[in-house]
GROMACS .gro file of C-alpha atoms in nm:
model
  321
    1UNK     CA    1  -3.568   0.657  -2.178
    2UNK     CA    2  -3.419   0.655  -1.830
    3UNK     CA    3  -3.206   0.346  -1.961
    4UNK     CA    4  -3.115   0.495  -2.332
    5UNK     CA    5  -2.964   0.838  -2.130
    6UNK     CA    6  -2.775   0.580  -1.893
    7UNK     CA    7  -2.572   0.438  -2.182
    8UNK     CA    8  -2.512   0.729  -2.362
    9UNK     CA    9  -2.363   0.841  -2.092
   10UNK     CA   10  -2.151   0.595  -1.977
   11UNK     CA   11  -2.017   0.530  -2.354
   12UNK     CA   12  -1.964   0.849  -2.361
   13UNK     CA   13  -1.714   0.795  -2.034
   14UNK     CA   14  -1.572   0.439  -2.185
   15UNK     CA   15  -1.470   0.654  -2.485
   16UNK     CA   16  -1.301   0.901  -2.285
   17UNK     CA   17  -1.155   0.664  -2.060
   18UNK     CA   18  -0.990   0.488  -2.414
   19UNK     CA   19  -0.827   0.749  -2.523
   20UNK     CA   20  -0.710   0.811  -2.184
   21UNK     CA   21  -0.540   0.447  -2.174
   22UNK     CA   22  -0.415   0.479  -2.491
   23UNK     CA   23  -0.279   0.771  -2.423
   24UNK     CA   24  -0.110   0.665  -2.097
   25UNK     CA   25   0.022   0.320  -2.307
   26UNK     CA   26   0.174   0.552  -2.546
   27UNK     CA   27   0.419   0.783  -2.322
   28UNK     CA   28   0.473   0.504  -2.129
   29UNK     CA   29   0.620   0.267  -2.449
   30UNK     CA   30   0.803   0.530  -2.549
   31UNK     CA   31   0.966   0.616  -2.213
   32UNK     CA   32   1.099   0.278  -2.237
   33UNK     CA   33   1.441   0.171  -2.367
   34UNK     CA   34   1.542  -0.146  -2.567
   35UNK     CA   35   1.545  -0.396  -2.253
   36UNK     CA   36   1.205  -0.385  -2.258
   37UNK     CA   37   1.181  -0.596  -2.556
   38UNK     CA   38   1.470  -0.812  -2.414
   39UNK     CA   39   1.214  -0.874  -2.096
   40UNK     CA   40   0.893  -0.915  -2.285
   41UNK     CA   41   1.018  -1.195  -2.490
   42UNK     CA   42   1.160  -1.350  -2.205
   43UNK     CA   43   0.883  -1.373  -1.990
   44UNK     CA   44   0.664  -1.465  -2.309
   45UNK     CA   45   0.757  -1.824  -2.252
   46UNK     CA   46   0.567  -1.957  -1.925
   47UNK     CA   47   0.803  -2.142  -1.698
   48UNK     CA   48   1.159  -1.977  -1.876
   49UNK     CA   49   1.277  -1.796  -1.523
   50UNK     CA   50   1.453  -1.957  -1.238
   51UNK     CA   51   1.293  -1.735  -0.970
   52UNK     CA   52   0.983  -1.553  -0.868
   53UNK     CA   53   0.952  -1.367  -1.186
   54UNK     CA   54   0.875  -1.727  -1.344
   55UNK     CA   55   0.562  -1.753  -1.124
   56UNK     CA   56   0.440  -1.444  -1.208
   57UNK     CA   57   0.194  -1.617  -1.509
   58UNK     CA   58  -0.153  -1.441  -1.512
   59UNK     CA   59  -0.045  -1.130  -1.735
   60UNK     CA   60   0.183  -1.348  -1.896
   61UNK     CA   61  -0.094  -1.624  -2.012
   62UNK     CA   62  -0.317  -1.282  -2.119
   63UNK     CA   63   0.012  -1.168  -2.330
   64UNK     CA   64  -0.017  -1.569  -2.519
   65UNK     CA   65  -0.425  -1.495  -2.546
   66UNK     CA   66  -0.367  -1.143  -2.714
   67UNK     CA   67  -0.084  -1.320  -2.956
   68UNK     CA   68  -0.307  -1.575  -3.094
   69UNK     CA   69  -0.436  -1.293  -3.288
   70UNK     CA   70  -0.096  -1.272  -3.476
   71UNK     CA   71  -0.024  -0.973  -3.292
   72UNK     CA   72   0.338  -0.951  -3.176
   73UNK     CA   73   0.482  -1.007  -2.806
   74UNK     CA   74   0.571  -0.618  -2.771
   75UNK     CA   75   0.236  -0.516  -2.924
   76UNK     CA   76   0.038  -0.742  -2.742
   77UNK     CA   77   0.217  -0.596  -2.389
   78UNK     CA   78   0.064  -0.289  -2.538
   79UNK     CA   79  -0.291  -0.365  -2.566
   80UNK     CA   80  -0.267  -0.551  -2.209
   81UNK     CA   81  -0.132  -0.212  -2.053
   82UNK     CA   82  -0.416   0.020  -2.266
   83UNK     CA   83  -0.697  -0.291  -2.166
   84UNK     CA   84  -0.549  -0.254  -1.786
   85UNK     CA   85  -0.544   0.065  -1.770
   86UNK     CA   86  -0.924   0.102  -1.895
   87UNK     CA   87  -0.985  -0.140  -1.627
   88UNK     CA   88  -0.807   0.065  -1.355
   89UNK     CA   89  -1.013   0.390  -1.439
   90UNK     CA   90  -1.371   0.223  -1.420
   91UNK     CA   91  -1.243   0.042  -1.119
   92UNK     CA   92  -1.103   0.376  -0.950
   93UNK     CA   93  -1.450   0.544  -1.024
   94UNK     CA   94  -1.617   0.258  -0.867
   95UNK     CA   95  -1.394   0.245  -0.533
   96UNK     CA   96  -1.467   0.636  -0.546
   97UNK     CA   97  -1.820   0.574  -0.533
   98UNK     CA   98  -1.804   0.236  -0.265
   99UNK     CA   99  -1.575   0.420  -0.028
  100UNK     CA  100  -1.735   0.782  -0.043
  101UNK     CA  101  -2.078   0.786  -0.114
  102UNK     CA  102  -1.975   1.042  -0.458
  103UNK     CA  103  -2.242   1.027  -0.727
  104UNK     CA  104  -2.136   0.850  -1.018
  105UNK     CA  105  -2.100   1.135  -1.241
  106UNK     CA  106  -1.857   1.294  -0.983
  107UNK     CA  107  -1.710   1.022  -0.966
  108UNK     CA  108  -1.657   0.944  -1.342
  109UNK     CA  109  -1.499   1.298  -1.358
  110UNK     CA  110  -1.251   1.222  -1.053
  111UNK     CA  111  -1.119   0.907  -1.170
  112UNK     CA  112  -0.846   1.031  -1.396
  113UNK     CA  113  -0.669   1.153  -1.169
  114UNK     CA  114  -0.512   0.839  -1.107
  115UNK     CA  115  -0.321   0.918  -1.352
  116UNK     CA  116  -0.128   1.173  -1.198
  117UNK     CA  117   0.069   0.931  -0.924
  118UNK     CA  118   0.055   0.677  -1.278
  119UNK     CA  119   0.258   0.906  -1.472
  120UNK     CA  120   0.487   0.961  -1.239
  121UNK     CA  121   0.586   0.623  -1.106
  122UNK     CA  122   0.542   0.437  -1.410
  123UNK     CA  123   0.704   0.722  -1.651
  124UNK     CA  124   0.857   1.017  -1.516
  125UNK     CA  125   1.011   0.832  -1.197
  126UNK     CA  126   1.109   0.466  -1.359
  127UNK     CA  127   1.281   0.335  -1.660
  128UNK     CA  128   1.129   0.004  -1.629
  129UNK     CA  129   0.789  -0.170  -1.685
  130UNK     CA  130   0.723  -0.551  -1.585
  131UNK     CA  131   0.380  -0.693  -1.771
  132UNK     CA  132   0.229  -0.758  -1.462
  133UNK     CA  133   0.244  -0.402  -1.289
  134UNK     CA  134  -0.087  -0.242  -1.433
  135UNK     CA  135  -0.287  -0.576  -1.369
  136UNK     CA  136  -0.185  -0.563  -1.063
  137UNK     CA  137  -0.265  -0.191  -0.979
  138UNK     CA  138  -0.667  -0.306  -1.132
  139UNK     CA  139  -0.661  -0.634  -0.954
  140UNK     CA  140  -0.552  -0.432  -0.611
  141UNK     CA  141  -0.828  -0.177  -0.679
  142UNK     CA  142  -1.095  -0.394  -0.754
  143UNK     CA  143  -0.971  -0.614  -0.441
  144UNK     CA  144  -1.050  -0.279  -0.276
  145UNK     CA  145  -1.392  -0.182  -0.384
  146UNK     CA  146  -1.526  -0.537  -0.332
  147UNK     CA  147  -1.408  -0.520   0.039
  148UNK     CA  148  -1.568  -0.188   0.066
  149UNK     CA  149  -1.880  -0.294  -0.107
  150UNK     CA  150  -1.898  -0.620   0.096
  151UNK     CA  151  -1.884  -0.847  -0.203
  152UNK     CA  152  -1.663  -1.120  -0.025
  153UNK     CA  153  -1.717  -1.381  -0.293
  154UNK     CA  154  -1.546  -1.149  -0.594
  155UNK     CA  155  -1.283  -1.041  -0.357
  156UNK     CA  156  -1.154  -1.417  -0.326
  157UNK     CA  157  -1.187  -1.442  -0.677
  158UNK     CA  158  -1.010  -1.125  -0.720
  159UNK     CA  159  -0.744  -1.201  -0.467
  160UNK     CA  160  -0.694  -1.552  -0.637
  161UNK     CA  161  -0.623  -1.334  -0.948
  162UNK     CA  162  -0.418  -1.128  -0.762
  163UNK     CA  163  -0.202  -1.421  -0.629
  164UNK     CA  164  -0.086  -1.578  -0.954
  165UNK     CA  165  -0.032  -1.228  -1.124
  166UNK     CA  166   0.200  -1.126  -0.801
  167UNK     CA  167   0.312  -1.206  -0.495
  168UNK     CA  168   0.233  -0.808  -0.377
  169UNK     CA  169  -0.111  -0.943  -0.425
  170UNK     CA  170  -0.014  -1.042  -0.012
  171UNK     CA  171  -0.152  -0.676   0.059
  172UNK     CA  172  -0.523  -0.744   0.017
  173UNK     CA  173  -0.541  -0.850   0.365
  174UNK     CA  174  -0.399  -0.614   0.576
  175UNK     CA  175  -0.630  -0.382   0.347
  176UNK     CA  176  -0.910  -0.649   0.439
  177UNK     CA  177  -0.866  -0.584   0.814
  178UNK     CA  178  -0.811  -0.223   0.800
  179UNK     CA  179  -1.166  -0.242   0.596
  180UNK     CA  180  -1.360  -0.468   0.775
  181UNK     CA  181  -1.243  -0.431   1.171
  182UNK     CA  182  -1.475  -0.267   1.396
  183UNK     CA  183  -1.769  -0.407   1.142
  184UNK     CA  184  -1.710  -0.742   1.193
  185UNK     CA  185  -1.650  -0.990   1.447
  186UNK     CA  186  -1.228  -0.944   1.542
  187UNK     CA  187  -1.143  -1.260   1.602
  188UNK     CA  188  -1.379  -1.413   1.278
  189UNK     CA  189  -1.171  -1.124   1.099
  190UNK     CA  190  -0.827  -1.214   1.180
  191UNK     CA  191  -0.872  -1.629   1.143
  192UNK     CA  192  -1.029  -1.519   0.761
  193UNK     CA  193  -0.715  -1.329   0.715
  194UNK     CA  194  -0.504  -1.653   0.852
  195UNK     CA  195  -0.661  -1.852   0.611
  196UNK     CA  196  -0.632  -1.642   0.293
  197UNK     CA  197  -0.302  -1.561   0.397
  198UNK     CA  198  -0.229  -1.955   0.409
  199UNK     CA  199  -0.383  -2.008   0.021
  200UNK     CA  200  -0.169  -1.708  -0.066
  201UNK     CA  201   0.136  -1.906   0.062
  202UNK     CA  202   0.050  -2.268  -0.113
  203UNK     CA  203  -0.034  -2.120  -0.409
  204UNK     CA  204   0.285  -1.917  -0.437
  205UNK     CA  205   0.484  -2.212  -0.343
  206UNK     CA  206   0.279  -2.435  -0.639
  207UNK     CA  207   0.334  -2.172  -0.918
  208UNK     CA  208   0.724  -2.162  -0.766
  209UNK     CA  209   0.733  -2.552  -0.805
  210UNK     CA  210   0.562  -2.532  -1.192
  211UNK     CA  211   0.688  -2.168  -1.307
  212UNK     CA  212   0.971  -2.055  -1.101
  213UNK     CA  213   1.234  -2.303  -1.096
  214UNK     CA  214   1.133  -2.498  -0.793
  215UNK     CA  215   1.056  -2.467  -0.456
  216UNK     CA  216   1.382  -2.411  -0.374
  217UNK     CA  217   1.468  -2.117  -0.621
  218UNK     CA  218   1.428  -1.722  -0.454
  219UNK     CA  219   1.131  -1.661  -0.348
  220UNK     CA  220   1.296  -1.249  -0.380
  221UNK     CA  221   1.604  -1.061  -0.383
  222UNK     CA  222   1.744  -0.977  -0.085
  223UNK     CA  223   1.835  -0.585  -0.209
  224UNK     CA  224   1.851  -0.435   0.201
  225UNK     CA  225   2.227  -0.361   0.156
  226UNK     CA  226   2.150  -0.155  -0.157
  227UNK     CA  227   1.879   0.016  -0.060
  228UNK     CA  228   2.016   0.097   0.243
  229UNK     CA  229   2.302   0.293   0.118
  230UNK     CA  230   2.073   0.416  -0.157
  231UNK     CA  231   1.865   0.603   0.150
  232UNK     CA  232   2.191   0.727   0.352
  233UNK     CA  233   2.296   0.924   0.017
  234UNK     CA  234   2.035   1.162   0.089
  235UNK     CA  235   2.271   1.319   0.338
  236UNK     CA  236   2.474   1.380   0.032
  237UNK     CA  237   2.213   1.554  -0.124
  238UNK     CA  238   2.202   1.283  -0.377
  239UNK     CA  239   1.932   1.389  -0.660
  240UNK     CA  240   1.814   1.055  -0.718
  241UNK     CA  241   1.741   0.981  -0.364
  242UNK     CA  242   1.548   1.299  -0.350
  243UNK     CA  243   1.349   1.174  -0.617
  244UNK     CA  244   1.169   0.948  -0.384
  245UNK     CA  245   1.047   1.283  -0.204
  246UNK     CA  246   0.793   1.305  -0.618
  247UNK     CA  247   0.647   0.951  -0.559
  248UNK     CA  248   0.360   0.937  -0.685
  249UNK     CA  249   0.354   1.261  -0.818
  250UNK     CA  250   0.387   1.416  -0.441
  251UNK     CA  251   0.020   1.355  -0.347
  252UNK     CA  252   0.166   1.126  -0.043
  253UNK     CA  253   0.255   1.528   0.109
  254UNK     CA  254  -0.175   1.653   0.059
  255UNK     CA  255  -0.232   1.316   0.273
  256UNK     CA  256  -0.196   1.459   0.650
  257UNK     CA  257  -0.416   1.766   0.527
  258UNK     CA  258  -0.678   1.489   0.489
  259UNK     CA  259  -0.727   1.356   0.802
  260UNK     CA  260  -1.093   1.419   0.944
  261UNK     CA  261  -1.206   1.540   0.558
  262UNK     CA  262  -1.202   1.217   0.386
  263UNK     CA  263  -1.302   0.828   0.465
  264UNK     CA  264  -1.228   0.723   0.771
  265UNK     CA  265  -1.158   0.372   0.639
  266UNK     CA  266  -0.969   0.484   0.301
  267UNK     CA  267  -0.758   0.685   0.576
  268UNK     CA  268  -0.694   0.360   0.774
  269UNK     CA  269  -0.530   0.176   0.457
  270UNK     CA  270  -0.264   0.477   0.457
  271UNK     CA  271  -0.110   0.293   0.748
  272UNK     CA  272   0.014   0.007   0.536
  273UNK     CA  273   0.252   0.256   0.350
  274UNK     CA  274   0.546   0.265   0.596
  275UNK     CA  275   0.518  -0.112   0.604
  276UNK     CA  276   0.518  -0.116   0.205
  277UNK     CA  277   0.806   0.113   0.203
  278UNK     CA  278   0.967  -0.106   0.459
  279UNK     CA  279   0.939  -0.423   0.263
  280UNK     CA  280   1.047  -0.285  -0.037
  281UNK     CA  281   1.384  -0.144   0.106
  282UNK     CA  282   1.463  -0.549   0.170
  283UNK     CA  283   1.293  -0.718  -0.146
  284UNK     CA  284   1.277  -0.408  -0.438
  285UNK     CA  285   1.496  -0.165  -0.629
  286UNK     CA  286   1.434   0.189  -0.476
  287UNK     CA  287   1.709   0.351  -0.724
  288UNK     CA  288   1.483   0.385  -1.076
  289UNK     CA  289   1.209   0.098  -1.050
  290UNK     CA  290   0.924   0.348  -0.874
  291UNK     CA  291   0.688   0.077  -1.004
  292UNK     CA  292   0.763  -0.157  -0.728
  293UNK     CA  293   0.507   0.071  -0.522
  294UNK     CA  294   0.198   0.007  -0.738
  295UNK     CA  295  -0.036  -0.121  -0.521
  296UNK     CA  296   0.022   0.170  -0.292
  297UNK     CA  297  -0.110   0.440  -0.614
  298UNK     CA  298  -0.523   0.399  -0.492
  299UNK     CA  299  -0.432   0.391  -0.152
  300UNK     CA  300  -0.202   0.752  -0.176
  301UNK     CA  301  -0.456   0.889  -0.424
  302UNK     CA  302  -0.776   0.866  -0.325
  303UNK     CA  303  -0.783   1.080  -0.016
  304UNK     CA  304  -0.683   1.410  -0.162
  305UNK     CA  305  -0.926   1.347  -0.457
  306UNK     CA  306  -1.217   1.305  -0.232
  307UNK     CA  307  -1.053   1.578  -0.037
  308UNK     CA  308  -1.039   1.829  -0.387
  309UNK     CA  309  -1.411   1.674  -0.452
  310UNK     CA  310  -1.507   1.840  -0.101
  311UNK     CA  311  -1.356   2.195  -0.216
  312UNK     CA  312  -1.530   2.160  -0.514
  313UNK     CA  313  -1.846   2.121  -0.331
  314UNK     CA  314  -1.752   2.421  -0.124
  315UNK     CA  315  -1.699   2.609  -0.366
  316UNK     CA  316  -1.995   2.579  -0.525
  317UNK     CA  317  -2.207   2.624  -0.236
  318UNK     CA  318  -2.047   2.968  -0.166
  319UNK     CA  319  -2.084   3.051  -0.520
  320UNK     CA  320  -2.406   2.938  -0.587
  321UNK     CA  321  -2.676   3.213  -0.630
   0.00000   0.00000   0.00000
């Protein structure tokens, strides 16, 4: 009986959850403008870019997988995002759960708010989609509930995944040291780090030497200059600089308010986001492509939604009779 309630209920969240994705798939395709087609279809074709968007070929084999059903390259992007973005909303519920201690229920009604920061980076904040941004904001996540769960064998597999979808994927291990130090032996830690940051490196240089033009082709663009001047306008009072203040839908500005009221250890993994930033002023596109911050959206999010869980609690304690 016990097992018959549990899947009732959790169909009853996988439905939800659908219509959630498809939701989310369908104001972001229509958000887009024509390039987006222009992109899809060349990136359909493994091994067609010169550079480090060529060896970018796990959401790109999934997009030839979904086609072999006849479906188009533009419609199959769509049913990757909507299948992601299922993903991404179990996944969030589970690192909810790993990282807090939430019941599953709780948890299952917290995990759309992912969304928010989602919405705004992906939609309201960027005019641009690439296929692999949503797999990589599920890979990162479930990168992060294995570490906090302790399942080191699906977190290589995971970060292996990670590694041919995106070279961002390089993230998992400062989150794996923020995660694990103190709990396990330091200098164990940081040669495991060495070594998975060494397979991140030879594999990125293989899929450069099959996919990406060569070896010797970009590893990244060099955009410092750019960005650089793209920051100093804010003295100007330029609008779209002051855009970057609604990143992720402003729920970086609840984070200090957090601090002693959520996870210790989710509250660690906010430290990588000045580094992120950093690293994205040299390598991304700060003016319109907010999407180049995706694997920072569960690290910026989940703090004040275990911090709102916490009011909620309080609230009903005080208004409990």
């Amino acid at each position: 009986m016990k097992i018959a309630e549990w899947a009732r209920k959790e169909f009853f969240v996988a439905i939800v959850f659908l219509l959630l994705s498809v939701t989310f798939a369908s104001l972001l395709f229509n958000s887009l403008d024509h390039h987006y087609t222009y992109l899809i279809q060349e990136r359909f074709n493994l091994g067609g870019l010169d550079n480090f968007s060529g060896a970018r070929i796990l959401s790109i084999m999934a997009l030839n997988a979904i086609a072999v059903f006849g479906f188009s390259v533009k419609f199959s992007s769509q049913i990757l995002v909507v299948l992601a973005t299922f993903g991404v909303l179990f996944a969030f519920r589970s690192l909810l759960e790993s990282s807090s201690g939430i019941s599953r229920l709780r948890a299952s009604l917290l995990s759309p708010a992912i969304l928010i920061p989602m919405v705004w980076n992906y939609i309201i904040l960027s005019g641009i989609l690439f296929p692999e941004d949503i797999p990589a904001l599920l890979l990162f996540i479930l990168g992060l509930t294995y570490l906090f769960k302790r399942k080191m064998y699906a977190f290589h597999i995971v970060f292996l995944l990670a590694i041919v979808n995106r070279e961002s994927s390089i993230f998992l291990l400062p989150a794996m040291f923020l995660i694990q130090v103190g709990k396990r032996d330091l200098l164990k830690l940081i040669v495991h780090v060495l070594i998975l940051a060494g397979i991140w490196y030879g594999v990125k240089i293989l899929l450069m030497h099959f996919f990406g033009g060569g070896m010797d082709a970009p590893l990244y663009l060099n955009t410092f200059s750019p960005n650089l001047a793209f920051c100093k306008s804010i003295i100007n009072l330029n609008p779209k600089v002051l855009r970057l203040l609604m990143l992720f839908g402003g729920l970086w500005i609840v984070l200090p308010f957090c601090y002693g009221k959520a996870p210790n250890r989710l509250l660690l993994l906010t430290l990588m986001l000045p580094v992120f930033f950093a690293i994205m002023v040299y390598v991304g596109n700060l003016d319109h492509e907010s999407r180049i911050f995706t694997e920072m959206i569960p690290v910026v999010a989940a703090p004040p939604i275990l911090l709102f869980n916490r009011k909620l609690d309080s609230f009903h304690a005080n208004t409990s009779f």
